[in-house]
CSV table of N, CA, C and O in Angstrom, one decimal:
chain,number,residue,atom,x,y,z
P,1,UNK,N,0.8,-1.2,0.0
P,1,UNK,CA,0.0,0.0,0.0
P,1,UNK,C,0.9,1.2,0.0
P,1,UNK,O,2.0,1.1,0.4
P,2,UNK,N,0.5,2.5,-0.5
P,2,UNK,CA,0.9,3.4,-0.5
P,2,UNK,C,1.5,4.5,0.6
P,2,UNK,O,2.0,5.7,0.5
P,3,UNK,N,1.1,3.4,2.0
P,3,UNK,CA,1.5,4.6,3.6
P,3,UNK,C,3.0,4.3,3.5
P,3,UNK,O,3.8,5.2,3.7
P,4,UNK,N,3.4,2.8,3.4
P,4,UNK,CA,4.3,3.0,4.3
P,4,UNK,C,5.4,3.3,3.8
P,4,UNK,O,6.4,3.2,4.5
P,5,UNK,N,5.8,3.8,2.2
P,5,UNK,CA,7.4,4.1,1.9
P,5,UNK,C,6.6,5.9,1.7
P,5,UNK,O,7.5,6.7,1.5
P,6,UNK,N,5.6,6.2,1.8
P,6,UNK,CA,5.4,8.2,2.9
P,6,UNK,C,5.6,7.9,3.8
P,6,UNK,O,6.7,8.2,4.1
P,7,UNK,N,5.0,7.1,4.9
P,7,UNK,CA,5.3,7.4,5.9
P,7,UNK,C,6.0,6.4,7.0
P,7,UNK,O,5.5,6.5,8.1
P,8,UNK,N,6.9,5.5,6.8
P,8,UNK,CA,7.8,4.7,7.6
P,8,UNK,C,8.6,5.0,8.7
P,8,UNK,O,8.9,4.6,9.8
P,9,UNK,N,8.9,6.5,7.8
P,9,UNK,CA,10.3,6.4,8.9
P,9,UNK,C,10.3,8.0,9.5
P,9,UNK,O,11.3,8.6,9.7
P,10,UNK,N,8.8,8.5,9.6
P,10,UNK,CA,8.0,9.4,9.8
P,10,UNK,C,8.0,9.0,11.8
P,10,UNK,O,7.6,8.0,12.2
P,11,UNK,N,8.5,10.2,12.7
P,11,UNK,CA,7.7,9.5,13.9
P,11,UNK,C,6.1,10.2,13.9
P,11,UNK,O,6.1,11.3,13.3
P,12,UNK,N,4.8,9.8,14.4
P,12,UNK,CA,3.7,9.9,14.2
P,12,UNK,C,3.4,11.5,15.0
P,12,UNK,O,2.3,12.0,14.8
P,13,UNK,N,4.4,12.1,15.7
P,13,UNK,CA,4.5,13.3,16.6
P,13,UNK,C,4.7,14.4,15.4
P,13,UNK,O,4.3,15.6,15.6
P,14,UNK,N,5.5,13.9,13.8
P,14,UNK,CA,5.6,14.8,12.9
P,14,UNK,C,4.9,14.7,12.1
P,14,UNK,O,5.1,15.3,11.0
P,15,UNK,N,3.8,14.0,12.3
P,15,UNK,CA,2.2,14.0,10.7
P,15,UNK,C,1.8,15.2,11.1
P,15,UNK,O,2.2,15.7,12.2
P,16,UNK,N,1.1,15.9,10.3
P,16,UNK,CA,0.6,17.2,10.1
P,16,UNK,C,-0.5,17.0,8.9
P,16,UNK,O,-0.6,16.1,8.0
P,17,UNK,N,-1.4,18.2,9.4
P,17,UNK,CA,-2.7,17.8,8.3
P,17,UNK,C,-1.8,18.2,6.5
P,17,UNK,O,-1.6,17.5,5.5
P,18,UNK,N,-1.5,19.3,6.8
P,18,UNK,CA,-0.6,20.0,5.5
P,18,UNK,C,0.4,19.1,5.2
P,18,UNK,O,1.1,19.7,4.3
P,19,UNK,N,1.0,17.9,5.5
P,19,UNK,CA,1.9,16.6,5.2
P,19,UNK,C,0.8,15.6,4.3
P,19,UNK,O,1.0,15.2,3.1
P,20,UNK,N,-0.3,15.4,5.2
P,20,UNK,CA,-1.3,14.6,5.2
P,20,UNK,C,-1.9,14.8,3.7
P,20,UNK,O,-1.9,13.9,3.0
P,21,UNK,N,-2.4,16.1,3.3
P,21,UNK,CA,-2.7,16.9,2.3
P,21,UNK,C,-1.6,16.5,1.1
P,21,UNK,O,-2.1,16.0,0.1
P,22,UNK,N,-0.2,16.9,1.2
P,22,UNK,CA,0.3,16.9,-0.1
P,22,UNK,C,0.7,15.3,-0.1
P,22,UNK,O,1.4,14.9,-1.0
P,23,UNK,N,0.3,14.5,0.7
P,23,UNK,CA,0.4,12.8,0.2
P,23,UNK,C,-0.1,12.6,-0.5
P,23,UNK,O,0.3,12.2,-1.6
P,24,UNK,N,-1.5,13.0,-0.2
P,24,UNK,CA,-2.8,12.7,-0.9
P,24,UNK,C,-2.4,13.0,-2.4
P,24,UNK,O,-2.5,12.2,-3.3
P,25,UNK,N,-2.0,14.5,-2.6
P,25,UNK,CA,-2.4,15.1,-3.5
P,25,UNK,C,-1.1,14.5,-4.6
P,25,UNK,O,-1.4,14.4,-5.8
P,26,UNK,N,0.1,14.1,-4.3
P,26,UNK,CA,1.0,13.3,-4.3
P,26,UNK,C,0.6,12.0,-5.4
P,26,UNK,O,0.9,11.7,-6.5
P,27,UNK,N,-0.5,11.2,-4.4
P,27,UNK,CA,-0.7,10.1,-4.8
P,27,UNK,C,-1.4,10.0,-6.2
P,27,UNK,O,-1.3,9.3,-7.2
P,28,UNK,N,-2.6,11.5,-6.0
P,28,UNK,CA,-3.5,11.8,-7.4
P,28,UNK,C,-2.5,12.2,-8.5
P,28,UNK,O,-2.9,11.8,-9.6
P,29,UNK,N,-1.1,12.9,-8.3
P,29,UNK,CA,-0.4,13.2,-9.5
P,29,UNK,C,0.3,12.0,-9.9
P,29,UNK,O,0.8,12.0,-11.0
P,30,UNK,N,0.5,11.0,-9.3
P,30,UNK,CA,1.2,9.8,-9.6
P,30,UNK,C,0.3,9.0,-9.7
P,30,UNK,O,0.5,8.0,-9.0
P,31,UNK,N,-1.0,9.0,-10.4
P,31,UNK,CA,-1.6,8.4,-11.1
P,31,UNK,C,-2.6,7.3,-10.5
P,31,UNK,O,-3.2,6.5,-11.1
P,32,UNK,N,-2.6,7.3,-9.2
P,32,UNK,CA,-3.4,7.0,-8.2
P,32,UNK,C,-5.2,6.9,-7.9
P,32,UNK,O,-5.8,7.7,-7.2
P,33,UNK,N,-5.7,5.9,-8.6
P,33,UNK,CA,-7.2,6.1,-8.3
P,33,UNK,C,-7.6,6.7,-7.2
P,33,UNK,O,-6.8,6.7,-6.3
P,34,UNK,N,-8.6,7.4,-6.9
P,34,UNK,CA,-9.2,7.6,-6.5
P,34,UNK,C,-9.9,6.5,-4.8
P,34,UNK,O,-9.9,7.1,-3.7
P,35,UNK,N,-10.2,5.1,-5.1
P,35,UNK,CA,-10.7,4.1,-4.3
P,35,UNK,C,-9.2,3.9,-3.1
P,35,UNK,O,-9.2,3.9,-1.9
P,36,UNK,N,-8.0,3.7,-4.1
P,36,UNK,CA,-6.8,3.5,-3.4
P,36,UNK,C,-6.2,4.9,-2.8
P,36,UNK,O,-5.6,4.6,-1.8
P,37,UNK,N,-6.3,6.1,-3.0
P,37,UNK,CA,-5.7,7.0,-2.6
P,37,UNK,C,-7.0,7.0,-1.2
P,37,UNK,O,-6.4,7.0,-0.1
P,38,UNK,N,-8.3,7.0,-1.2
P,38,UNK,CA,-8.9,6.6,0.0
P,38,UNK,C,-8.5,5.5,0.9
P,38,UNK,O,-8.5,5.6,2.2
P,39,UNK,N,-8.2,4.8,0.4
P,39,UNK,CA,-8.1,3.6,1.1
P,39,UNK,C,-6.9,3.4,2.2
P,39,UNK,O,-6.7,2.9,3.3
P,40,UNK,N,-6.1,3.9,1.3
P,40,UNK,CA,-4.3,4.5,1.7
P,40,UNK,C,-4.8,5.6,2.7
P,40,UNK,O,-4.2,5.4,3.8
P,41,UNK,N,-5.4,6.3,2.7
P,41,UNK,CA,-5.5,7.4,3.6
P,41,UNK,C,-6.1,6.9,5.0
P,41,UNK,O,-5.7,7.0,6.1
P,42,UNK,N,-7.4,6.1,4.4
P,42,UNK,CA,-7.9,5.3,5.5
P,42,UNK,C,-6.8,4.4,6.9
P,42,UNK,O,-6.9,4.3,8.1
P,43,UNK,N,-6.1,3.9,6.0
P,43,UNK,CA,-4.8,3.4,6.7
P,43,UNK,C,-4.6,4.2,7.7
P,43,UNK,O,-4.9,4.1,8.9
P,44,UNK,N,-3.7,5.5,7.2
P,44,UNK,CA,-3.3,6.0,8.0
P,44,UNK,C,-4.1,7.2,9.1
P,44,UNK,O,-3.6,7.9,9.9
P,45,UNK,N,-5.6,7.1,8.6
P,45,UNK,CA,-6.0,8.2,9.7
P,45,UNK,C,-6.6,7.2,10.6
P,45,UNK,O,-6.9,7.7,11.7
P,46,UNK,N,-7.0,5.8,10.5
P,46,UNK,CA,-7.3,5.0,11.5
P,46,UNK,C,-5.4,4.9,12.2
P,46,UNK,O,-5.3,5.7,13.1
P,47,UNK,N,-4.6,4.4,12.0
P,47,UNK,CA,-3.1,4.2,12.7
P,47,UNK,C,-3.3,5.3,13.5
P,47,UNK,O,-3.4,5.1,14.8
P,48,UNK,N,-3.4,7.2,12.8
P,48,UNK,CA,-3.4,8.1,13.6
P,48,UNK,C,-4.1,7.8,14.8
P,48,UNK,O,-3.6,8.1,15.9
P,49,UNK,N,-5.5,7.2,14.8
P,49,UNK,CA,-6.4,7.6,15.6
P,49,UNK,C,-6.3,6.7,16.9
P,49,UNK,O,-6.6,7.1,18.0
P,50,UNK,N,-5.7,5.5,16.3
P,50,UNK,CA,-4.8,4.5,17.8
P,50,UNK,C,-4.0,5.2,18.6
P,50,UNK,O,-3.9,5.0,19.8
P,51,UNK,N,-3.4,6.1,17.9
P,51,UNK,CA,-2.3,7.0,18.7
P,51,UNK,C,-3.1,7.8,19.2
P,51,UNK,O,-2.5,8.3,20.1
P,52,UNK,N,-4.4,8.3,19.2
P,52,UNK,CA,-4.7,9.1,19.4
P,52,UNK,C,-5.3,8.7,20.8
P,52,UNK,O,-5.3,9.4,21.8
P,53,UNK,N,-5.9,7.2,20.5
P,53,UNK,CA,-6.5,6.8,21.5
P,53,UNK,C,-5.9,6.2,22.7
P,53,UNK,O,-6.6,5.9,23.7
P,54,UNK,N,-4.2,6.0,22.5
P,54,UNK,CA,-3.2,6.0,23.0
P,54,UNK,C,-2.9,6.9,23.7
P,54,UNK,O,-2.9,6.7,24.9
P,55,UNK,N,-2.8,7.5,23.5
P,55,UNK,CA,-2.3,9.0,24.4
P,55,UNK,C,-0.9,9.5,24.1
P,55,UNK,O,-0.1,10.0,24.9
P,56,UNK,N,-0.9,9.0,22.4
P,56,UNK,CA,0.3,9.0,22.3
P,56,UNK,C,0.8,10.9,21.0
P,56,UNK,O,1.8,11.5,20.7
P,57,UNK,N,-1.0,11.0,20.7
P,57,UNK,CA,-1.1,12.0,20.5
P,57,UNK,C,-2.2,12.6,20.2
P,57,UNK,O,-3.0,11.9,19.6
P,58,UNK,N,-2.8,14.1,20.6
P,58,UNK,CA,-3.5,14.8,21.2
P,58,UNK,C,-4.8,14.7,20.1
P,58,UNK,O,-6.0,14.7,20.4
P,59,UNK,N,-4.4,14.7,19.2
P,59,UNK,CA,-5.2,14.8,17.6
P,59,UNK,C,-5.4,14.2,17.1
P,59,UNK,O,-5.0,13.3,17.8
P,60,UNK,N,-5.9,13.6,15.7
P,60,UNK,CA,-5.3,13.1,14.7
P,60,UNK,C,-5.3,14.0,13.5
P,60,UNK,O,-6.3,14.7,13.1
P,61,UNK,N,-4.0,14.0,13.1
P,61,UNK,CA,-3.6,15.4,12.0
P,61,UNK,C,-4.6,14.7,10.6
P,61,UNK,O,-5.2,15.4,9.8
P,62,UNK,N,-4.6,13.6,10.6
P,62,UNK,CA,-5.3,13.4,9.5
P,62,UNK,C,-7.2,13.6,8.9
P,62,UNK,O,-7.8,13.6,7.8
P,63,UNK,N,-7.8,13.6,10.4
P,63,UNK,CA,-8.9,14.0,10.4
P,63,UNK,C,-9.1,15.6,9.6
P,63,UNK,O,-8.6,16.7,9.9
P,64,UNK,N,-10.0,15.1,8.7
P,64,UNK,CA,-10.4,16.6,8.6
P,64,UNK,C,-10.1,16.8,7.3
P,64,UNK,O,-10.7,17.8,6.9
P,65,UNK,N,-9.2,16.2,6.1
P,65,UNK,CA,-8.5,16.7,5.3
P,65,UNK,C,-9.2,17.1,4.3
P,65,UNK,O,-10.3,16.5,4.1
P,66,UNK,N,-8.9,17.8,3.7
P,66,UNK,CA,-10.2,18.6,2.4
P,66,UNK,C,-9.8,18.5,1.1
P,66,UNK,O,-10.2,19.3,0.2
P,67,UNK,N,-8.8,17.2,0.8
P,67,UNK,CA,-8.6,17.5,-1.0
P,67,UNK,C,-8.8,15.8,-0.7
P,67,UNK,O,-7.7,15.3,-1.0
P,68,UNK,N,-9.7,14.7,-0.2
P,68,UNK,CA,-9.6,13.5,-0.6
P,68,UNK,C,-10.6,13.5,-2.4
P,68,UNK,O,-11.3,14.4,-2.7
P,69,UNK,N,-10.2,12.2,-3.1
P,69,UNK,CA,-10.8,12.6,-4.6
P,69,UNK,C,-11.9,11.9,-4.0
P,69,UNK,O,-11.9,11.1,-3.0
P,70,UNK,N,-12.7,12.1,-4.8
P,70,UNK,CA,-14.3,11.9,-4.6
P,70,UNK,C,-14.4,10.4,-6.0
P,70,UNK,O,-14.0,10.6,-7.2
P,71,UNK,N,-14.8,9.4,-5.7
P,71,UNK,CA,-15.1,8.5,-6.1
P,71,UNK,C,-16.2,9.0,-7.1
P,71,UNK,O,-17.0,9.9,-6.8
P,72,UNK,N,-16.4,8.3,-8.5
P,72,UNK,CA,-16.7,8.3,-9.7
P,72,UNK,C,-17.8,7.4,-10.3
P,72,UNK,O,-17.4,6.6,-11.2
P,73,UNK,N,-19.2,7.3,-9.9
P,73,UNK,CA,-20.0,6.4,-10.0
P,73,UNK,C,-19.6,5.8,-11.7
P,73,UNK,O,-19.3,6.5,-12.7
P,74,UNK,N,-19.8,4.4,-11.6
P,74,UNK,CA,-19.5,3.7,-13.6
P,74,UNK,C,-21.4,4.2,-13.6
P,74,UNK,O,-22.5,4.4,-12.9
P,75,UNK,N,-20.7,4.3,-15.4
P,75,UNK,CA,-22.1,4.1,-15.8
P,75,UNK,C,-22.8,3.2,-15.8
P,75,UNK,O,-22.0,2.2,-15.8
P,76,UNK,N,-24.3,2.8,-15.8
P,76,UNK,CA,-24.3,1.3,-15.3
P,76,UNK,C,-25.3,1.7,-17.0
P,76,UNK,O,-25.6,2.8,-17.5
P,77,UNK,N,-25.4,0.1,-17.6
P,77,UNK,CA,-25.9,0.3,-18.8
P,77,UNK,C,-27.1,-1.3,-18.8
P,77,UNK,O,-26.6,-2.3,-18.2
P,78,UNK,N,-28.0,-1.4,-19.2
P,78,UNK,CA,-29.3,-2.0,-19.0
P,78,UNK,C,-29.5,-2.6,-19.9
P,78,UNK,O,-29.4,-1.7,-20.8
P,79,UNK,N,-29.9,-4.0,-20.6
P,79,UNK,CA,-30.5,-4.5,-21.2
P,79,UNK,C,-31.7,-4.1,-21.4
P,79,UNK,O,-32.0,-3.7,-20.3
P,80,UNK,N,-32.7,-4.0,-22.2
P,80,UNK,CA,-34.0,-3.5,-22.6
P,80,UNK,C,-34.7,-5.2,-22.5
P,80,UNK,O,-34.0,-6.2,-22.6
P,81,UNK,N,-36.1,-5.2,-22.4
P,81,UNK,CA,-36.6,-6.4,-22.4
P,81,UNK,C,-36.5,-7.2,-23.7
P,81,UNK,O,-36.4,-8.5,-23.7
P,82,UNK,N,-36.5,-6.6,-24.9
P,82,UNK,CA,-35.8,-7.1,-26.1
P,82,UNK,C,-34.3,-7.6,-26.2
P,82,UNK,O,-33.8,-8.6,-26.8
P,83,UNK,N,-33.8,-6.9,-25.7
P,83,UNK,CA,-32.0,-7.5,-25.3
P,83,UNK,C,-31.9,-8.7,-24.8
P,83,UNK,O,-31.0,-9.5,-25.0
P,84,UNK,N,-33.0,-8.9,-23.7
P,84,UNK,CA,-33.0,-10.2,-22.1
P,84,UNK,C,-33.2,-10.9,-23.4
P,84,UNK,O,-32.3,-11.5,-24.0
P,85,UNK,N,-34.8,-11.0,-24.1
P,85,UNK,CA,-35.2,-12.0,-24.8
P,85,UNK,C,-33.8,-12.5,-25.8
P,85,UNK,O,-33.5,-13.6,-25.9
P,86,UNK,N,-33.1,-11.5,-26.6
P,86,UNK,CA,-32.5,-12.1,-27.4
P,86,UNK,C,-31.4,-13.3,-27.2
P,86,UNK,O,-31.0,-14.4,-27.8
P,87,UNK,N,-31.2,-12.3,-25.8
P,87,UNK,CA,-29.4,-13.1,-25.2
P,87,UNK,C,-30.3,-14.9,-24.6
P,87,UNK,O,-29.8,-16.0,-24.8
P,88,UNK,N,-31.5,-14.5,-23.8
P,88,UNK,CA,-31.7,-16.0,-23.5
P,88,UNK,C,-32.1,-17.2,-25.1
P,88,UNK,O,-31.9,-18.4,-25.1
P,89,UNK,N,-32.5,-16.5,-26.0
P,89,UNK,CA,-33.2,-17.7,-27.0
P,89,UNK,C,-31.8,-17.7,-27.7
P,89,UNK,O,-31.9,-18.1,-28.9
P,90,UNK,N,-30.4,-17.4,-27.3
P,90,UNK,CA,-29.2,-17.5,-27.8
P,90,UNK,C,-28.4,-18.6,-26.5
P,90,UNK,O,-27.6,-19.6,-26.7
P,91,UNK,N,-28.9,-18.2,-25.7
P,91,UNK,CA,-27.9,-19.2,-24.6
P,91,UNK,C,-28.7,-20.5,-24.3
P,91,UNK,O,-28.6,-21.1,-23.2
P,92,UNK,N,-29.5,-21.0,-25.3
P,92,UNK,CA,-29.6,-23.0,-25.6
P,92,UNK,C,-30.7,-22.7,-24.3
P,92,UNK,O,-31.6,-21.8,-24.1
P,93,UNK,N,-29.9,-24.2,-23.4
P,93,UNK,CA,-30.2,-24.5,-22.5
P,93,UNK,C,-30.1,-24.0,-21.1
P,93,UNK,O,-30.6,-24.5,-20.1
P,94,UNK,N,-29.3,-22.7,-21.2
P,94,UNK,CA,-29.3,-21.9,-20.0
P,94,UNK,C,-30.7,-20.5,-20.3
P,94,UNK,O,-31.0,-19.4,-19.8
P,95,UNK,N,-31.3,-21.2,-21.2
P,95,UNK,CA,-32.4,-20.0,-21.3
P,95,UNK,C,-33.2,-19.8,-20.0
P,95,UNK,O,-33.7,-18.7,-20.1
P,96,UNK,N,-33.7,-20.4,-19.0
P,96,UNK,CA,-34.0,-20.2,-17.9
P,96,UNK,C,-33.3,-19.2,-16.9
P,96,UNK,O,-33.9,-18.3,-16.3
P,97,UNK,N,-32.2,-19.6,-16.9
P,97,UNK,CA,-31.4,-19.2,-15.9
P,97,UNK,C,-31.1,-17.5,-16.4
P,97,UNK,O,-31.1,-16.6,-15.6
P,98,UNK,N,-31.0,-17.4,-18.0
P,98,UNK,CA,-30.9,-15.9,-18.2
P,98,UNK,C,-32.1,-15.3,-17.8
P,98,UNK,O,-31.9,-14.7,-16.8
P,99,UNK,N,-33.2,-15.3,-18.1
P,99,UNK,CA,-34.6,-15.0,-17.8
P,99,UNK,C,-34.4,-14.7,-16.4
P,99,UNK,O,-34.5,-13.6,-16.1
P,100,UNK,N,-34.0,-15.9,-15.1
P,100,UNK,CA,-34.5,-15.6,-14.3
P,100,UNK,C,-33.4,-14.7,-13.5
P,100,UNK,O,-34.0,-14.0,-12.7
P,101,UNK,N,-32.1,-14.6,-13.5
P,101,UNK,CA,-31.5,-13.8,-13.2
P,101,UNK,C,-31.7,-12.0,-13.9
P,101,UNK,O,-31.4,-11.1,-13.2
P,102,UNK,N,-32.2,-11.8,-15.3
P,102,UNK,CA,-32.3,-11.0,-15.7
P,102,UNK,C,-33.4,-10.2,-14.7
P,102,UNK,O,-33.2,-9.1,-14.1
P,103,UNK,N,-34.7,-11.2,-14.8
P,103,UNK,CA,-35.7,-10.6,-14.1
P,103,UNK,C,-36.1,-10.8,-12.5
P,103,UNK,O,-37.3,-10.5,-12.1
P,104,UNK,N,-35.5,-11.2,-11.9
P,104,UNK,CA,-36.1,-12.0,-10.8
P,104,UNK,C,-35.3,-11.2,-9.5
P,104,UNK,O,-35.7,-11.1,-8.4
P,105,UNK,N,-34.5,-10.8,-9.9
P,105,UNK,CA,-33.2,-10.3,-8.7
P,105,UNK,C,-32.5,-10.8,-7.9
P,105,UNK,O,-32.1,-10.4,-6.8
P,106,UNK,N,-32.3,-11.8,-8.7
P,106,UNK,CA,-31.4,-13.0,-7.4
P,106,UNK,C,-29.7,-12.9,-8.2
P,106,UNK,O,-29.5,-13.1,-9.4
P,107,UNK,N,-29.1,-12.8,-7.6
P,107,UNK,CA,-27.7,-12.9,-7.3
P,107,UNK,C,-27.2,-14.5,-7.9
P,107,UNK,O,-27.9,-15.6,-7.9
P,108,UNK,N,-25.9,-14.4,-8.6
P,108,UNK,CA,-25.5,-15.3,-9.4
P,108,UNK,C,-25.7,-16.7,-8.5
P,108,UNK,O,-26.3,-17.7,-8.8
P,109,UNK,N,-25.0,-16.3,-7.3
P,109,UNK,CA,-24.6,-17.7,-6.1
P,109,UNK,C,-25.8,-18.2,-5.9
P,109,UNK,O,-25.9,-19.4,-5.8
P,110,UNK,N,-26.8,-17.4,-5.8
P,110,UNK,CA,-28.2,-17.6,-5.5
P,110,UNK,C,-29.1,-18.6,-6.6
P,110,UNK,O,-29.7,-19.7,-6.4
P,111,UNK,N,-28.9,-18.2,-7.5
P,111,UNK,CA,-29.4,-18.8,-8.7
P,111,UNK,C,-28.6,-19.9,-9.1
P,111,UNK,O,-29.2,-20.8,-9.7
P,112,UNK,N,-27.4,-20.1,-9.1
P,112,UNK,CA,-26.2,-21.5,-9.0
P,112,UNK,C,-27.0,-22.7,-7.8
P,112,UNK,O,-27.3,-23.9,-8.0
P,113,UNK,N,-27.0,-21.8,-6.6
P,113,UNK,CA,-27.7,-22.9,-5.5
P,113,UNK,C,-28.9,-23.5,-5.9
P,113,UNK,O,-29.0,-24.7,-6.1
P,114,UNK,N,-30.0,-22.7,-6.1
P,114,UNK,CA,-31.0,-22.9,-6.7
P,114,UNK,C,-31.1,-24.0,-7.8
P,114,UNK,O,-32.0,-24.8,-7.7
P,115,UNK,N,-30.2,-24.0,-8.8
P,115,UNK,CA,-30.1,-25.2,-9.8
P,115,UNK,C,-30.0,-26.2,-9.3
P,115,UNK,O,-30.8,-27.1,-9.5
P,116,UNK,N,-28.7,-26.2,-8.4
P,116,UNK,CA,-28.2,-27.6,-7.9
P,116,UNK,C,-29.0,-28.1,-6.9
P,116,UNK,O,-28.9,-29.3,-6.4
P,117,UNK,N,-30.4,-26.9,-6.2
P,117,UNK,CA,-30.8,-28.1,-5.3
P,117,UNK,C,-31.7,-29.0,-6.2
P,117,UNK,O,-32.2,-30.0,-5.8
């Protein structure tokens, strides 16, 4: 993960929000998703917050920071009821199983169990 060659050899008494900040921003110029530059962060503002709960320091410099990237919903794209029919009277003998996952709302594992019982 991305904390520990920033911050290894950091003692936790010199994190600062404004440190904390140009990681971040750091991680976004070096090409760093969005999911992982959170996640990396998460690391270290939970670590901070042990210390914090520690008494090992008064704060956590990491709370609070105001440039994390904001996560990017996918487009999600839908089959039309013409689309379901086409793909099931193409997939043979799994034409059930397209049908009923298309329409039914059951989850793959769900519909796998369901076969085999």
């Amino acid at each position: 993960m991305h904390v520990e060659p920033r911050w290894a050899g950091v003692s936790i008494a010199d994190v600062d929000v404004l440190g904390v900040e140009a990681w971040i921003a750091a991680m976004g110029r070096k090409g760093s998703g969005a999911t992982t530059v959170r996640r990396a962060y998460g690391v270290l503002s939970g670590t901070l917050a042990s210390a914090v709960k520690g008494k090992r320091l008064a704060a956590n410099p990491a709370k609070g920071v105001e440039n994390l990237p904001r996560k990017t919903g996918k487009r999600s794209v839908y089959l039309s009821a013409e689309d379901v029919r086409r793909l099931a009277d193409e997939s043979g003998q799994h034409r059930v199983l397209v049908l009923v996952l298309a329409y039914c709302g059951v989850r793959w594992g769900e519909a796998v169990a369901a076969a085999r019982a």
